[in-house]
Amino acid sequence: MPDFIIQWLNTHDVFTATTMLHYWDGLVTTVQLVFLSLVIGLVLSVPLAILRTMRNPFISGPIWLYTYVFRGTPLLIQLYIIYYGIAQIDGIQETFWWTIFRDPFYPALLAFVLNTAAYTTEIIRGALEATPYGEVEAAKAYGMSWFMRTRRIILPSAARRALQAYSNEVIFMLHASAIASVVTIVDLTGAARDIYSRFYAPFDAFIAVALMYMALTFTIIFVFRQLEKRMLRHLKPLS
């Protein structure tokens, strides 16, 4: 950090160089947690959504139950169950898994992945089922196999329809990540709590973190608008 910024910060009672670095560490943790959750959740949700559209109840039924449970219960409860429940598994503390899950970051990551994968599965499923039947028939007429139809026609078409709904899910996950601080993770909200408890300045600490969340949110909105312009440019009039 440049010296003149440090000198300027040190003139403030709350927002010193130390507290801003604490906010920065919380920002990095929040971005890592949300980014990994969304990437892993999206990778899981695509095959789950495809299987969810199958008519075989033995295939689609378990996926429906999974999405029903994780969309029907609060994310905070899921986080508590995973964070406190893993430690209750008999013998886990003697395995290598404990070296991973004793760090609160990974139980939180698991809870976020399972939650966002459930919502994203239903978003993609709805987009898949909304594929115009004429597109599928045209692909069959070209002699495409089921795999090729899905990869080249159905999934790209569904991605364009699901983009706006998925952007809302990304923003929701960013905001929901604030609950990670309840399991001792020092994310943005956790950093604000630390600063509040140190300086007894709740408005300063939490208004600052709210502005940071707003900046992240508008960055996400901008990115998705650019994606929409690129993926939906064929719908614009020629004029």
Coordinates of C-alpha atoms in Angstrom, one line a residue:
M1 CA 0.0 0.0 0.0
P2 CA 1.5 3.4 -0.9
D3 CA 2.8 5.6 2.0
F4 CA 0.5 8.5 1.3
I5 CA -2.6 6.3 1.6
I6 CA -1.3 4.8 4.8
Q7 CA -0.7 8.3 6.2
W8 CA -4.2 9.4 5.2
L9 CA -5.8 6.3 6.7
N10 CA -3.9 6.7 10.0
T11 CA -5.6 10.1 10.5
H12 CA -9.0 8.3 10.7
D13 CA -10.0 6.7 14.0
V14 CA -11.6 3.5 12.5
F15 CA -10.4 3.1 8.9
T16 CA -6.7 2.8 9.5
A17 CA -4.3 0.9 7.3
T18 CA -4.6 -2.1 9.6
T19 CA -8.4 -2.2 9.4
M20 CA -8.4 -1.8 5.6
L21 CA -6.0 -4.7 5.2
H22 CA -8.4 -6.7 7.4
Y23 CA -11.2 -5.8 5.1
W24 CA -9.0 -6.8 2.1
D25 CA -8.3 -10.2 3.7
G26 CA -12.1 -10.7 4.2
L27 CA -12.7 -9.6 0.6
V28 CA -10.3 -12.2 -0.7
T29 CA -11.9 -14.9 1.4
T30 CA -15.4 -14.0 0.2
V31 CA -14.4 -14.0 -3.4
Q32 CA -12.6 -17.3 -3.1
L33 CA -15.6 -18.9 -1.3
V34 CA -18.2 -17.6 -3.7
F35 CA -16.1 -18.3 -6.9
L36 CA -15.3 -21.9 -6.0
S37 CA -18.9 -22.6 -4.9
L38 CA -20.3 -21.3 -8.2
V39 CA -17.8 -23.0 -10.4
I40 CA -18.1 -26.4 -8.7
G41 CA -21.9 -26.0 -8.4
L42 CA -22.3 -25.2 -12.1
V43 CA -20.1 -28.2 -13.1
L44 CA -22.3 -30.5 -11.0
S45 CA -25.6 -28.9 -12.0
V46 CA -25.3 -29.4 -15.8
P47 CA -25.3 -33.2 -15.8
L48 CA -27.9 -33.2 -12.9
A49 CA -30.2 -31.0 -14.9
I50 CA -29.9 -33.2 -18.0
L51 CA -30.7 -36.3 -15.9
R52 CA -33.5 -34.4 -14.2
T53 CA -35.3 -34.1 -17.5
M54 CA -35.3 -37.8 -18.1
R55 CA -38.7 -39.6 -17.8
N56 CA -37.2 -42.5 -15.8
P57 CA -38.3 -41.8 -12.2
F58 CA -35.4 -43.9 -10.8
I59 CA -33.0 -41.3 -12.4
S60 CA -34.9 -38.1 -12.1
G61 CA -36.5 -38.9 -8.7
P62 CA -33.3 -38.8 -6.5
I63 CA -32.3 -35.5 -8.2
W64 CA -35.7 -34.0 -7.6
L65 CA -35.5 -35.0 -3.9
Y66 CA -32.0 -33.4 -3.6
T67 CA -33.1 -30.1 -5.2
Y68 CA -36.3 -30.2 -3.1
V69 CA -34.4 -30.6 0.2
F70 CA -31.8 -28.0 -0.5
R71 CA -34.2 -25.4 -1.9
G72 CA -36.7 -26.0 0.8
T73 CA -34.4 -25.5 3.8
P74 CA -32.4 -22.3 4.8
L75 CA -28.8 -22.2 3.8
L76 CA -27.8 -21.2 7.3
I77 CA -29.3 -24.5 8.6
Q78 CA -27.5 -26.5 6.0
L79 CA -24.3 -24.8 7.0
Y80 CA -24.8 -25.6 10.6
I81 CA -25.7 -29.3 9.9
I82 CA -22.6 -29.8 7.7
Y83 CA -20.2 -27.8 9.9
Y84 CA -21.2 -29.4 13.2
G85 CA -22.3 -32.7 11.7
I86 CA -19.1 -33.7 10.1
A87 CA -17.3 -33.6 13.4
Q88 CA -19.8 -36.1 14.8
I89 CA -19.1 -38.8 12.3
D90 CA -17.5 -41.7 14.1
G91 CA -13.8 -42.1 13.3
I92 CA -13.4 -39.1 11.0
Q93 CA -11.0 -37.4 13.3
E94 CA -8.6 -40.3 12.7
T95 CA -8.7 -40.0 8.9
F96 CA -7.1 -37.5 6.5
W97 CA -10.6 -36.0 5.9
W98 CA -10.3 -34.3 9.3
T99 CA -7.3 -32.4 8.2
I100 CA -9.5 -30.8 5.5
F101 CA -12.8 -30.4 7.3
R102 CA -11.5 -29.1 10.6
D103 CA -10.9 -25.9 8.7
P104 CA -14.3 -24.1 8.6
F105 CA -13.7 -22.9 5.0
Y106 CA -14.3 -26.4 3.6
P107 CA -17.6 -27.2 5.4
A108 CA -18.8 -23.8 4.3
L109 CA -17.7 -24.5 0.7
L110 CA -19.5 -27.8 0.8
A111 CA -22.7 -26.3 2.0
F112 CA -22.6 -23.5 -0.6
V113 CA -21.8 -25.9 -3.4
L114 CA -24.7 -28.2 -2.5
N115 CA -27.1 -25.2 -2.2
T116 CA -26.2 -23.4 -5.4
A117 CA -26.0 -26.7 -7.4
A118 CA -29.6 -27.4 -6.3
Y119 CA -30.9 -24.0 -7.5
T120 CA -28.8 -24.0 -10.7
T121 CA -30.0 -27.5 -11.5
E122 CA -33.6 -26.3 -11.6
I123 CA -32.7 -23.2 -13.5
I124 CA -31.0 -25.2 -16.2
R125 CA -33.7 -27.9 -16.2
G126 CA -36.3 -25.3 -16.9
A127 CA -34.2 -23.9 -19.7
L128 CA -33.7 -27.3 -21.2
E129 CA -37.4 -28.2 -21.2
A130 CA -38.1 -24.8 -22.8
T131 CA -36.0 -25.7 -25.9
P132 CA -38.2 -25.3 -29.0
Y133 CA -39.1 -28.7 -30.3
G134 CA -38.4 -27.6 -33.8
E135 CA -34.7 -27.2 -33.0
V136 CA -34.5 -30.8 -31.7
E137 CA -36.4 -32.1 -34.8
A138 CA -34.0 -30.2 -37.1
A139 CA -31.0 -31.7 -35.3
K140 CA -32.5 -35.2 -35.7
A141 CA -33.1 -34.5 -39.3
Y142 CA -29.4 -33.8 -39.7
G143 CA -28.7 -37.2 -38.2
M144 CA -27.2 -35.9 -34.9
S145 CA -27.0 -38.4 -32.0
W146 CA -28.5 -37.6 -28.6
F147 CA -25.1 -36.5 -27.3
M148 CA -24.3 -34.3 -30.3
R149 CA -27.8 -32.7 -30.1
T150 CA -27.3 -32.0 -26.5
R151 CA -23.8 -30.6 -26.8
R152 CA -24.3 -28.5 -30.0
I153 CA -28.0 -27.5 -30.0
I154 CA -29.8 -28.0 -26.7
L155 CA -27.2 -26.8 -24.1
P156 CA -26.2 -23.7 -26.0
S157 CA -29.8 -22.8 -26.5
A158 CA -30.6 -23.4 -22.9
A159 CA -27.6 -21.4 -21.7
R160 CA -29.0 -18.3 -23.4
R161 CA -32.4 -18.7 -21.8
A162 CA -30.9 -19.5 -18.3
L163 CA -28.4 -16.6 -18.3
Q164 CA -30.6 -14.0 -16.6
A165 CA -31.9 -16.4 -14.0
Y166 CA -28.4 -17.6 -13.3
S167 CA -27.1 -14.1 -12.8
N168 CA -29.6 -13.7 -9.9
E169 CA -28.3 -17.0 -8.4
V170 CA -24.8 -15.6 -8.5
I171 CA -25.8 -12.4 -6.8
F172 CA -27.8 -14.4 -4.2
M173 CA -24.7 -16.6 -3.5
L174 CA -22.6 -13.5 -3.0
H175 CA -25.1 -12.1 -0.5
A176 CA -25.7 -15.4 1.2
S177 CA -21.9 -15.9 1.7
A178 CA -22.2 -13.4 4.6
I179 CA -23.4 -16.2 6.8
A180 CA -20.0 -17.9 6.6
S181 CA -18.9 -15.6 9.4
V182 CA -21.1 -17.6 11.9
V183 CA -18.7 -20.6 11.6
T184 CA -15.6 -18.4 12.4
I185 CA -14.7 -17.6 8.8
V186 CA -13.3 -14.1 8.5
D187 CA -15.0 -13.0 5.3
L188 CA -16.2 -9.5 4.6
T189 CA -18.9 -9.7 7.2
G190 CA -16.5 -11.3 9.7
A191 CA -14.0 -8.6 9.2
A192 CA -16.7 -6.0 9.8
R193 CA -17.7 -7.7 13.0
D194 CA -14.0 -7.7 14.2
I195 CA -13.7 -4.0 13.4
Y196 CA -17.0 -3.2 15.2
S197 CA -16.0 -5.2 18.3
R198 CA -12.6 -3.3 18.3
F199 CA -13.8 0.2 17.8
Y200 CA -17.5 0.0 18.9
A201 CA -18.5 1.6 15.7
P202 CA -21.2 -0.5 14.1
F203 CA -22.4 2.0 11.5
D204 CA -18.9 2.7 10.2
A205 CA -17.9 -1.0 10.1
F206 CA -21.1 -2.3 8.5
I207 CA -21.8 0.5 6.1
A208 CA -18.3 0.1 4.7
V209 CA -18.8 -3.6 4.2
A210 CA -22.2 -2.9 2.6
L211 CA -20.5 -0.6 0.1
M212 CA -18.0 -3.4 -0.7
Y213 CA -20.8 -5.9 -1.3
M214 CA -22.6 -3.3 -3.5
A215 CA -19.4 -2.9 -5.6
L216 CA -19.1 -6.7 -6.0
T217 CA -22.8 -6.9 -7.0
F218 CA -22.6 -4.2 -9.6
T219 CA -19.4 -5.8 -11.0
I220 CA -21.3 -9.1 -11.4
I221 CA -24.2 -7.3 -13.1
F222 CA -21.9 -5.6 -15.5
V223 CA -20.2 -8.9 -16.4
F224 CA -23.5 -10.7 -17.0
R225 CA -24.8 -7.7 -19.1
Q226 CA -21.7 -8.1 -21.3
L227 CA -22.4 -11.9 -21.6
E228 CA -26.0 -11.2 -22.5
K229 CA -25.0 -8.8 -25.2
R230 CA -22.6 -11.4 -26.6
M231 CA -24.9 -14.4 -26.4
L232 CA -28.1 -12.6 -27.4
R233 CA -26.7 -10.3 -30.1
H234 CA -28.5 -12.4 -32.8
L235 CA -31.9 -11.2 -31.4
K236 CA -31.1 -7.5 -32.0
P237 CA -32.6 -5.8 -35.0
L238 CA -30.2 -5.2 -37.9
S239 CA -30.8 -1.4 -37.6

